[in-house]
Coordinates of C-alpha atoms and ligand atoms in Angstrom, one line a residue:
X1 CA 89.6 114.6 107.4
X2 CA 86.8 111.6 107.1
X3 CA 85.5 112.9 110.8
X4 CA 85.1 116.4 109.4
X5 CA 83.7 115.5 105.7
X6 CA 81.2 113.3 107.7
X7 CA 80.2 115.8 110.0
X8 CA 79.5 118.5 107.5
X9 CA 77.2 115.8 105.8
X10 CA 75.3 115.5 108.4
X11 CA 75.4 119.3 109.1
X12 CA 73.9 119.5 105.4
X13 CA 71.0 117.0 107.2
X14 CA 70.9 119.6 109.7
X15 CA 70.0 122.5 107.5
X16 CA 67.9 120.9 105.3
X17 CA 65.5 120.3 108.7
X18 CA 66.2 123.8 110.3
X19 CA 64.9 124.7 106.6
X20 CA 61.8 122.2 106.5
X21 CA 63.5 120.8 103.6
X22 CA 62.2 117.2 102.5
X23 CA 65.4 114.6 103.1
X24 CA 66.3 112.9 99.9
X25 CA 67.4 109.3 99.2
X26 CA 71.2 110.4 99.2
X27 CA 70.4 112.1 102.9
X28 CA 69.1 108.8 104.4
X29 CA 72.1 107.2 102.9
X30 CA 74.5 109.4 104.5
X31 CA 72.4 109.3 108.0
X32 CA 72.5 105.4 107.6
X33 CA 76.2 105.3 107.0
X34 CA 77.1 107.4 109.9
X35 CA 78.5 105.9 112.9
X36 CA 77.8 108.6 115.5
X37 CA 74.3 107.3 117.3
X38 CA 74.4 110.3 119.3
X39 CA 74.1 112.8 116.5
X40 CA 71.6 110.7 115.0
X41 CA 69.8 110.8 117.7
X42 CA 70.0 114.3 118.0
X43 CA 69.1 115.0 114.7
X44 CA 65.8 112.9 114.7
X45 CA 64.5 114.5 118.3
X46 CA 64.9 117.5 116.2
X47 CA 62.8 116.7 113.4
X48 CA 60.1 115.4 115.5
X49 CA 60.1 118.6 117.4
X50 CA 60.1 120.7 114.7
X51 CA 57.4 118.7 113.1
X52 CA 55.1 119.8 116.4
X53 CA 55.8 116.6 118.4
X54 CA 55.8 117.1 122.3
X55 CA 56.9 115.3 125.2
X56 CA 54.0 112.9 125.4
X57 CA 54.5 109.4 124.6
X58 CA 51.7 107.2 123.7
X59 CA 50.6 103.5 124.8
X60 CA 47.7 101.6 124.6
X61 CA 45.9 98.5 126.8
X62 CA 46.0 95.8 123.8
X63 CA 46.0 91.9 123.9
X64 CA 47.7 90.2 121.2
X65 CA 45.7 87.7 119.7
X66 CA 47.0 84.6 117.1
X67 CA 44.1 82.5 115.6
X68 CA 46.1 80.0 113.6
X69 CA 50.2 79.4 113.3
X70 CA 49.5 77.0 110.1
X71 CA 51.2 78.8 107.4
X72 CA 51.6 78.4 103.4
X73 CA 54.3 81.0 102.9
X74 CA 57.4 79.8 104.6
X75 CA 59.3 82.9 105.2
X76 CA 62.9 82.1 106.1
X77 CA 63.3 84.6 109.2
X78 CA 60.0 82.9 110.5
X79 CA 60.3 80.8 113.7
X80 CA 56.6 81.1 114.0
X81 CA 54.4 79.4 111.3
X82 CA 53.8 75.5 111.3
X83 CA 52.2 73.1 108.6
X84 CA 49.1 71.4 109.1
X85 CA 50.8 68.6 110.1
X86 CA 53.4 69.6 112.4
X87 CA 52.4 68.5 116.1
X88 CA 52.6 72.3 117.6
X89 CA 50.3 73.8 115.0
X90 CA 46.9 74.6 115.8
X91 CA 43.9 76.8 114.8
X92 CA 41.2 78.3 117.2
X93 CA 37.5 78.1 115.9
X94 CA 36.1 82.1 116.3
X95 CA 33.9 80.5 119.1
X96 CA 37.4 79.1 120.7
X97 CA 39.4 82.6 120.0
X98 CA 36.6 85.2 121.5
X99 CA 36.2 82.9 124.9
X100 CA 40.0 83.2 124.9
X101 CA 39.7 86.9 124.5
X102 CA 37.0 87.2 126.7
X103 CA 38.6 85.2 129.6
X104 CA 41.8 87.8 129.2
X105 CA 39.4 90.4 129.7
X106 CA 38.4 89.4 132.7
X107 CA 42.1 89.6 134.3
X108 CA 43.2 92.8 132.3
X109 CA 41.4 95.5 130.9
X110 CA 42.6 96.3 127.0
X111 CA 41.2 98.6 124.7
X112 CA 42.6 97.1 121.4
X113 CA 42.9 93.3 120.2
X114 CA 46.0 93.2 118.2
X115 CA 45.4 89.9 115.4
X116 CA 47.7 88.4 113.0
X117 CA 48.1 84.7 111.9
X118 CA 49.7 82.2 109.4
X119 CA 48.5 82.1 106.3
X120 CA 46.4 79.4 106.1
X121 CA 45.1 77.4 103.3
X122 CA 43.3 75.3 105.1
X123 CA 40.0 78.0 106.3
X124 CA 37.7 79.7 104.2
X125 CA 37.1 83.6 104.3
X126 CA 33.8 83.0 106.1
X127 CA 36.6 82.3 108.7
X128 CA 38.2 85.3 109.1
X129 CA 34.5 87.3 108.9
X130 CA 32.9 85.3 111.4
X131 CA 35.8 85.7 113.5
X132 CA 35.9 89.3 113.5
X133 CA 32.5 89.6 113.5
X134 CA 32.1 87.5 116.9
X135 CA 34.8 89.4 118.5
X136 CA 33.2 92.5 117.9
X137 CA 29.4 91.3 119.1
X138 CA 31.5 90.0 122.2
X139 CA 33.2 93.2 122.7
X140 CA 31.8 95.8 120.8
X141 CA 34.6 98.9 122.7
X142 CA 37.7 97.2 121.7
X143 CA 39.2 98.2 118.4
X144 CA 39.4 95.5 116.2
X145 CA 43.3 95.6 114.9
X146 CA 43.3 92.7 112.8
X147 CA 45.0 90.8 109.5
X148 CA 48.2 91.8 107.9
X149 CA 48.0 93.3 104.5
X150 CA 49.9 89.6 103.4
X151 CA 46.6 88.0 105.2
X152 CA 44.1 89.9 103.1
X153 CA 46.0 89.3 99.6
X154 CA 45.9 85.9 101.3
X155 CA 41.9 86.2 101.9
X156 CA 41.9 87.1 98.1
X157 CA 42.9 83.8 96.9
X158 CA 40.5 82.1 99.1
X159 CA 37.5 83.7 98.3
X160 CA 38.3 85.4 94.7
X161 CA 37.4 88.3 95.9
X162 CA 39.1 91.4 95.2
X163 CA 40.9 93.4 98.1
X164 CA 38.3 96.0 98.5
X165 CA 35.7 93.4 98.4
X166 CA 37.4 91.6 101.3
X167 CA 38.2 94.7 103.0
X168 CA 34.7 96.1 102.4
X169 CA 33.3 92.8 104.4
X170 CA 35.7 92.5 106.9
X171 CA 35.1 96.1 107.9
X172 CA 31.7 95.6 107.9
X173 CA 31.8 92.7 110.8
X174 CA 33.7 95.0 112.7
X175 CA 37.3 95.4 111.4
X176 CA 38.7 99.0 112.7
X177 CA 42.3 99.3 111.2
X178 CA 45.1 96.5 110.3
X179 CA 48.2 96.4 111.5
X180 CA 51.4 96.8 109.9
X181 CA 53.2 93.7 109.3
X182 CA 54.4 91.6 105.8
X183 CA 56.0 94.5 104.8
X184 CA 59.4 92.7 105.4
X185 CA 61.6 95.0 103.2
X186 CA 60.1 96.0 99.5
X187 CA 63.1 95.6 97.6
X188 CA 62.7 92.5 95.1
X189 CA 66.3 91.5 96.0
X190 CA 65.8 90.7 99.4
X191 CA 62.3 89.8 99.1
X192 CA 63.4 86.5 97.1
X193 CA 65.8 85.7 99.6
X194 CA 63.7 85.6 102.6
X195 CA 60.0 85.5 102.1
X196 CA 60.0 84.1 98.1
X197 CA 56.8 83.0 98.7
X198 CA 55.0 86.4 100.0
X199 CA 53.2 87.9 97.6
X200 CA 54.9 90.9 95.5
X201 CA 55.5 94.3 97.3
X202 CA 53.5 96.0 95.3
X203 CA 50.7 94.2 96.5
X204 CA 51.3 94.9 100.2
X205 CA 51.3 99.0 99.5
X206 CA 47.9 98.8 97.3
X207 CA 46.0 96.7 99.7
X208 CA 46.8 99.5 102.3
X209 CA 46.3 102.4 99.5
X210 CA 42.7 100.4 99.4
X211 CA 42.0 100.3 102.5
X212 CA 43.0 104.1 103.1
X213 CA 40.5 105.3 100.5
X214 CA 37.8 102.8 102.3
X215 CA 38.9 105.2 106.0
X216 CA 39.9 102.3 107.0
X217 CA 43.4 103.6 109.0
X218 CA 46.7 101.6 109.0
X219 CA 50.4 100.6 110.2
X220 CA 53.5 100.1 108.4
X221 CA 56.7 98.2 109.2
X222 CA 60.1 97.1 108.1
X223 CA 62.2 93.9 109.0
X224 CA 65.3 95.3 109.3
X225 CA 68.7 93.2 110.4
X226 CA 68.9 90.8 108.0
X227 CA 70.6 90.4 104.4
X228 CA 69.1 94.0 103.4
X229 CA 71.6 96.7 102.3
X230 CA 71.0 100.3 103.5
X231 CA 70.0 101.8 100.3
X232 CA 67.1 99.0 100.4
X233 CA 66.4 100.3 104.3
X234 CA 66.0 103.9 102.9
X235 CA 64.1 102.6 99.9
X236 CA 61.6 101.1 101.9
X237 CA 61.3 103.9 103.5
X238 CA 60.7 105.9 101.0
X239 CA 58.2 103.7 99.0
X240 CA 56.0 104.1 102.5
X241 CA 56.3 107.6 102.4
X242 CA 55.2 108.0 98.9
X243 CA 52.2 106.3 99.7
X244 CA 51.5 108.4 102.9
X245 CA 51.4 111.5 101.0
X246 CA 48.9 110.0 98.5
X247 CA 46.7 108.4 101.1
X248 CA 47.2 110.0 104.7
X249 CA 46.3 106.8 105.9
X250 CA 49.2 105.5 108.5
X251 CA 49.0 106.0 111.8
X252 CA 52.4 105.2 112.5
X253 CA 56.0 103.3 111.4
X254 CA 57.1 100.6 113.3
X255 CA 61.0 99.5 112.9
X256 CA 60.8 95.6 113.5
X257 CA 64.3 94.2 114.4
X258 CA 64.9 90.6 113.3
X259 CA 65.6 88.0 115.7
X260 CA 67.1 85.1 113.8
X261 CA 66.6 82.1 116.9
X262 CA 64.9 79.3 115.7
X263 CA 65.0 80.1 112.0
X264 CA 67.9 78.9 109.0
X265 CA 69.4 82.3 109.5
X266 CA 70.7 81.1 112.8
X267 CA 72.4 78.2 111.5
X268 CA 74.1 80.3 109.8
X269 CA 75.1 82.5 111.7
X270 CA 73.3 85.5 111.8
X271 CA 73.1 87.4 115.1
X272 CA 70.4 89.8 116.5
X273 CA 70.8 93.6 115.3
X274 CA 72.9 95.2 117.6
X275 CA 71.6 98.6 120.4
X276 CA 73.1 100.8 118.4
X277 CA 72.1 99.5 115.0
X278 CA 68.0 99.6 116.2
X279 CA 68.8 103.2 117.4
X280 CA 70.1 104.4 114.4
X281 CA 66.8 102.7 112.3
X282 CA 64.6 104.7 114.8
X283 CA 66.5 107.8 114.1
X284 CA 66.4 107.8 110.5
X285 CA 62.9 106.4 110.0
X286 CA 61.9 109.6 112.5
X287 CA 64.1 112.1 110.0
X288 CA 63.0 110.3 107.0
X289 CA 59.2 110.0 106.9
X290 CA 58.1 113.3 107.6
X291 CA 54.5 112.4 107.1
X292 CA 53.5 109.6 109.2
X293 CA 52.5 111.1 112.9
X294 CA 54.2 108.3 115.3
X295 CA 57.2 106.0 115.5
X296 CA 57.0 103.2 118.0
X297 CA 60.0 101.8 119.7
X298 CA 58.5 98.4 119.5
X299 CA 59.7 97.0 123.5
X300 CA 58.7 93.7 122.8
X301 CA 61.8 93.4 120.5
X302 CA 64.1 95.5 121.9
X303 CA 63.6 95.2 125.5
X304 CA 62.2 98.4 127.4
X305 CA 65.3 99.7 128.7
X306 CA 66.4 100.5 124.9
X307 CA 62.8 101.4 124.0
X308 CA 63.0 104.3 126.3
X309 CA 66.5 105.1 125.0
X310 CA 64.9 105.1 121.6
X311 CA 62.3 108.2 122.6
X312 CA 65.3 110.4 122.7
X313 CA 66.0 108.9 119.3
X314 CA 62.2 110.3 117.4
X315 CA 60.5 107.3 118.9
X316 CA 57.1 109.0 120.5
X317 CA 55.4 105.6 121.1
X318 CA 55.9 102.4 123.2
X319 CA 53.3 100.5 121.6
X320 CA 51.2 98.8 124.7
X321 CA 50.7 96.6 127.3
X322 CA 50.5 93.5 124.5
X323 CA 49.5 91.1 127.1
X324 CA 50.3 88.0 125.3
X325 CA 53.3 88.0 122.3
X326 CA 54.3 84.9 120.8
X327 CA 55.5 85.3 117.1
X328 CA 59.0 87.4 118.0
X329 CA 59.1 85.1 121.2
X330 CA 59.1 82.2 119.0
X331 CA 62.3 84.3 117.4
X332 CA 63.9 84.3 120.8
X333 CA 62.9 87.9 122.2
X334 CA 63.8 87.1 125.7
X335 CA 61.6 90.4 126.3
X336 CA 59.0 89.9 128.8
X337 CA 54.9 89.5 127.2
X338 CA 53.2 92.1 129.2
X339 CA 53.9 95.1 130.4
X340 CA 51.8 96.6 132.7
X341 CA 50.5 100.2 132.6
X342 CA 52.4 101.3 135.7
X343 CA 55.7 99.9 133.8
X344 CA 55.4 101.3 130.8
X345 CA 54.7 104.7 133.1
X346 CA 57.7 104.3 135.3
X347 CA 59.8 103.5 132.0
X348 CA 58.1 106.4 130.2
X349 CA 58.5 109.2 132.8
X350 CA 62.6 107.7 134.1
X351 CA 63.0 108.9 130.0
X352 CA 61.9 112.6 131.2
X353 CA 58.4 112.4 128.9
X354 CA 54.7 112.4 130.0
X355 CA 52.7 108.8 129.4
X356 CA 49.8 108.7 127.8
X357 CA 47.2 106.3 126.9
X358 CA 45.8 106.4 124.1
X359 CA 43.2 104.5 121.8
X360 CA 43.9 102.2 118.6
X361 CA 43.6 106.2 117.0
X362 CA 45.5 108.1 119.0
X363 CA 42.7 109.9 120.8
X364 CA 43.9 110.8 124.3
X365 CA 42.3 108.3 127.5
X366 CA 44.6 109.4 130.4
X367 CA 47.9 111.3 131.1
X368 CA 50.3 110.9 133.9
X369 CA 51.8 114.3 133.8
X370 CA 52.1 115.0 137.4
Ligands
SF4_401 S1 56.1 85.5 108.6 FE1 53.9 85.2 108.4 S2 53.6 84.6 106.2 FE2 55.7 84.3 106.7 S3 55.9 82.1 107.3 FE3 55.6 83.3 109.2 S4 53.4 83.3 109.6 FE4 53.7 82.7 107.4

């Protein structure tokens, strides 16, 4: 009797989407508490094709860039950040960081610099501006990706400077979009238990409802895999989807699965999200947030293999060729840092769907559809 209660529930998923009905907070429960992948799965390839999406999958050419690991916050699941005084941490000068950029360039081509750092307490915002504002003389085509919404708050405090002041100058060197990350998961519960000293989550959706109105385009995120319940999962969800149909401004979701090596979650105890668990937070972020264009299967945390399981699961994006990754490496992804375009193609088109590069804003560079 539980197998056939279960499967009507999710048949009443079903009809909602075949209707174009919105999913409410009691559907993404009952998706999230469903053990049947497959039927997930199912469910969320529908949604994305009745929502217009094809069989193209998007990457991009991108180098992943981190100024600085110093860090004020101390965010338990981090294995990256170091204080000032810790032997391994470090901070590049902008003159330092654009000849590291520029001497990538010269191996690998990349169309995007992906940037995000500790926070920092020890630079000024004159920092971060000349930064950006050398990368971009230095490479003027590449899309400037750059600061967290967590760094800008940060950049606040510095400079006492409001957000759209910061975000106002920062574009104005040469910042294109930011990415998504901080985000963690909203609810205050879980919040206080692993990142107490991240700014409030409130904070984290208006600096991107600021930069939205500014047309300046971002990404959003969620942690999952740690001590968060699923009605916080599907509340985070939510919360980003409420914004999206205020603002328009996300370019995609990305699901970020924790990886507890090297952090006090490993002492005790915790183990990386299963397969089947990162499938299932694809499928329902697809179903769920009918607004935001593209979902990413994120390789560099769950290995490519799964990635290209995942775009039969609503993922339509593998991210890029990333280049260099430390922070989730720090974590113990045992992923590998780069992925070269004829990889990601191979692993694209062995899923059955057509690569395609594509800039920072999804604007179309090349497709492999022969
Ligand atoms: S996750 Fe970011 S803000 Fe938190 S400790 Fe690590 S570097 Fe700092």
């Amino acid at each position: 009797m539980a197998t056939l209660a279960h499967g009507t529930a999710l048949d009443e998923v079903r009809a909602k989407l075949e209707a174009g009905e919105r999913l409410d907070f009691d559907d993404g429960l009952t998706l999230m508490e469903s053990d049947d992948v497959l039927a997930l799965g199912e469910l969320a390839d529908l949604a994305r094709r009745l929502r217009g999406g094809t069989d193209d999958v998007y990457f991009v050419q991108n180098l992943y860039l981190n100024q600085t690991n110093v860090c004020r916050v101390k965010c338990k699941f981090c294995a990256f950040a170091a204080t000032q005084k810790q032997e391994h941490a470090y901070t590049q000068t902008p003159d330092e960081l654009v000849a590291d950029a520029l001497a990538q360039r010269e191996l690998t081509g990349f169309t995007e610099i992906h940037m995000v750092n500790g926070e920092n307490p020890h630079v000024g915002f004159d920092f971060y501006v000349e930064t950006i504002g050398k990368l971009h003389d230095a490479m003027p085509d590449v899309h400037l990706k750059c600061y967290t919404a967590s760094e800008i708050h940060h950049m606040t405090t510095l400079s006492g400077l409001s957000h759209e002041a910061v975000l106002r100058e920062l574009r104005g060197a040469g910042l294109g979009s930011l990415p998504g990350g901080g985000a963690e998961v909203f609810a205050d519960r879980v919040r206080r238990l692993i990142a107490p000293g991240k700014e409030h989550p409130d904070i984290w959706l208006e600096t991107h409802r600021i930069a939205h109105a500014l047309g300046i385009p971002t990404h959003c995120t969620m942690l999952y895999g740690h001590v968060e319940t699923y009605e916080e999962r599907i509340d985070h969800l939510l919360r980003l989807r409420s914004l999206q149909d205020e603002t328009g401004g996300f370019l995609a979701f990305i699901p970020l699965a924790f990886h507890p090596e090297n952090t006090v979650f490993e002492r005790r105890g915790w183990k990386q999200s299963a397969g089947t668990d990162d499938l299932k937070v694809i499928a329902v972020s697809r179903l769920m947030l009918d607004n935001i264009p593209h979902v990413k299967a994120y390789w560099i945390m769950m290995g490519m293999p799964l990635a290209a399981v995942a775009l039969h699961f609503g993922a339509n994006d593998v991210q890029g060729t990333v280049v260099r990754e430390t922070i989730f490496h720090a974590a113990g992804a045992t992923t590998e840092t780069e992925q070269k375009v004829s990889e990601l193609v191979r692993f694209v088109r062995d899923a059955g769907r057509v690569p395609v590069q594509r800039d920072t804003l999804y604007s179309e560079l090349r497709r492999w559809d022969g």
